[in-house]
Amino acid sequence: MSFYSTGIALSKDIPDIEGDKQHGIDSFSMHLGQKKVFWICIFLFEMAFGVAFLAGATSSSPFWIKIVTTLGSFVLASILWYQTKYVDVTNPASTRSFYSLNWKLLMGAYFLLPLIR
């Protein structure tokens, strides 16, 4: 979950690069660029889902729980990857919508987390 939390923390600054410039806030989006930070966040999110997938697959849980956790992690990662092609990092509304989607995916991951042991 720390990969995912770091990704969310970084992605919240992507849409407001102009506000950061006006107020003199040094953010990763300002230094590295919105597109690069966006893809760093995607990498972190996918890493989190990959770790959850592996943890579910190798857990000592019953077989049906392994199926639910691995399939659930795969579906969440696929939704994220599918939505990346519709994000325009220069459009604040688009990146805010994507940020909101990430919170929804995180809630889905939190649903799967108790199943892994």
Coordinates of C-alpha atoms in Angstrom, one line a residue:
M1 CA 0.0 0.0 0.0
S2 CA 2.9 2.4 0.5
F3 CA 3.6 2.3 -3.3
Y4 CA 0.0 3.3 -3.9
S5 CA 0.0 6.0 -1.2
T6 CA 3.2 7.5 -2.7
G7 CA 1.6 7.5 -6.1
I8 CA -1.5 9.2 -4.9
A9 CA 0.6 11.8 -3.0
L10 CA 2.5 12.6 -6.2
S11 CA -0.5 12.5 -8.5
K12 CA -2.5 15.1 -6.6
D13 CA 0.0 17.8 -7.7
I14 CA -0.3 17.0 -11.5
P15 CA -3.4 19.1 -12.3
D16 CA -2.3 22.2 -10.4
I17 CA 1.1 23.0 -11.8
E18 CA 0.0 26.6 -12.5
G19 CA -1.1 27.2 -8.9
D20 CA 2.2 25.7 -7.7
K21 CA 4.1 28.2 -9.9
Q22 CA 2.1 31.1 -8.7
H23 CA 2.6 30.3 -5.0
G24 CA 6.3 29.3 -5.4
I25 CA 5.7 25.7 -4.4
D26 CA 8.3 23.3 -5.6
S27 CA 6.6 20.1 -6.6
F28 CA 7.7 17.1 -8.6
S29 CA 5.3 18.0 -11.4
M30 CA 7.0 21.4 -11.7
H31 CA 10.5 20.0 -11.7
L32 CA 10.1 16.8 -13.7
G33 CA 7.0 17.7 -15.8
Q34 CA 3.5 16.5 -15.6
K35 CA 3.8 13.7 -18.1
K36 CA 6.9 12.2 -16.4
V37 CA 5.3 12.4 -12.9
F38 CA 2.1 10.9 -14.3
W39 CA 4.0 7.8 -15.6
I40 CA 6.0 7.5 -12.3
C41 CA 2.6 7.4 -10.5
I42 CA 1.3 4.7 -12.9
F43 CA 4.5 2.7 -12.3
L44 CA 3.9 2.9 -8.5
F45 CA 0.2 2.0 -8.8
E46 CA 1.0 -1.0 -11.0
M47 CA 3.8 -2.1 -8.6
A48 CA 1.3 -2.0 -5.7
F49 CA -1.2 -4.2 -7.7
G50 CA 1.7 -6.5 -8.7
V51 CA 2.8 -6.9 -5.1
A52 CA -0.9 -7.6 -4.1
F53 CA -1.1 -10.1 -6.9
L54 CA 2.0 -12.0 -5.8
A55 CA 1.0 -11.8 -2.1
G56 CA -2.4 -13.3 -2.9
A57 CA -0.9 -16.0 -5.1
T58 CA 1.6 -17.1 -2.6
S59 CA -0.5 -16.7 0.6
S60 CA -1.4 -19.6 2.8
S61 CA -5.1 -18.9 2.2
P62 CA -7.5 -21.4 0.7
F63 CA -7.5 -21.8 -3.1
W64 CA -10.7 -19.8 -3.7
I65 CA -9.3 -16.8 -1.8
K66 CA -6.1 -17.0 -3.9
I67 CA -8.3 -16.8 -7.0
V68 CA -10.3 -13.8 -5.7
T69 CA -7.2 -11.8 -4.6
T70 CA -5.1 -12.5 -7.7
L71 CA -8.0 -11.9 -10.1
G72 CA -9.1 -8.9 -8.1
S73 CA -5.6 -7.4 -8.3
F74 CA -5.3 -8.1 -12.0
V75 CA -8.7 -6.5 -12.7
L76 CA -7.8 -3.4 -10.7
A77 CA -4.5 -3.1 -12.5
S78 CA -6.1 -3.6 -15.8
I79 CA -8.7 -0.8 -15.2
L80 CA -5.9 1.5 -14.2
W81 CA -3.8 0.7 -17.3
Y82 CA -6.9 1.0 -19.6
Q83 CA -7.8 4.4 -18.3
T84 CA -4.2 5.8 -18.8
K85 CA -4.8 6.2 -22.5
Y86 CA -7.7 8.6 -21.8
V87 CA -5.8 11.0 -19.5
D88 CA -4.6 14.3 -20.9
V89 CA -2.0 15.4 -18.3
T90 CA -2.3 19.1 -19.5
N91 CA -6.0 19.1 -18.8
P92 CA -6.7 19.6 -15.0
A93 CA -10.2 18.1 -15.3
S94 CA -8.8 15.0 -16.9
T95 CA -6.1 14.5 -14.2
R96 CA -8.5 15.2 -11.4
S97 CA -10.9 12.6 -12.8
F98 CA -8.0 10.1 -12.9
Y99 CA -7.0 11.0 -9.4
S100 CA -10.5 10.3 -8.3
L101 CA -10.4 6.9 -10.1
N102 CA -7.2 6.1 -8.2
W103 CA -9.0 6.5 -4.9
K104 CA -11.8 4.2 -6.1
L105 CA -9.2 1.6 -7.1
L106 CA -7.5 2.0 -3.7
M107 CA -10.8 1.2 -2.0
G108 CA -11.1 -1.9 -4.1
A109 CA -7.6 -2.9 -3.1
Y110 CA -8.5 -2.3 0.6
F111 CA -11.4 -4.7 0.1
L112 CA -9.0 -7.5 -1.1
L113 CA -6.3 -6.8 1.6
P114 CA -8.0 -8.7 4.5
L115 CA -8.2 -11.8 2.3
I116 CA -4.4 -12.1 2.1
R117 CA -2.6 -13.8 4.9

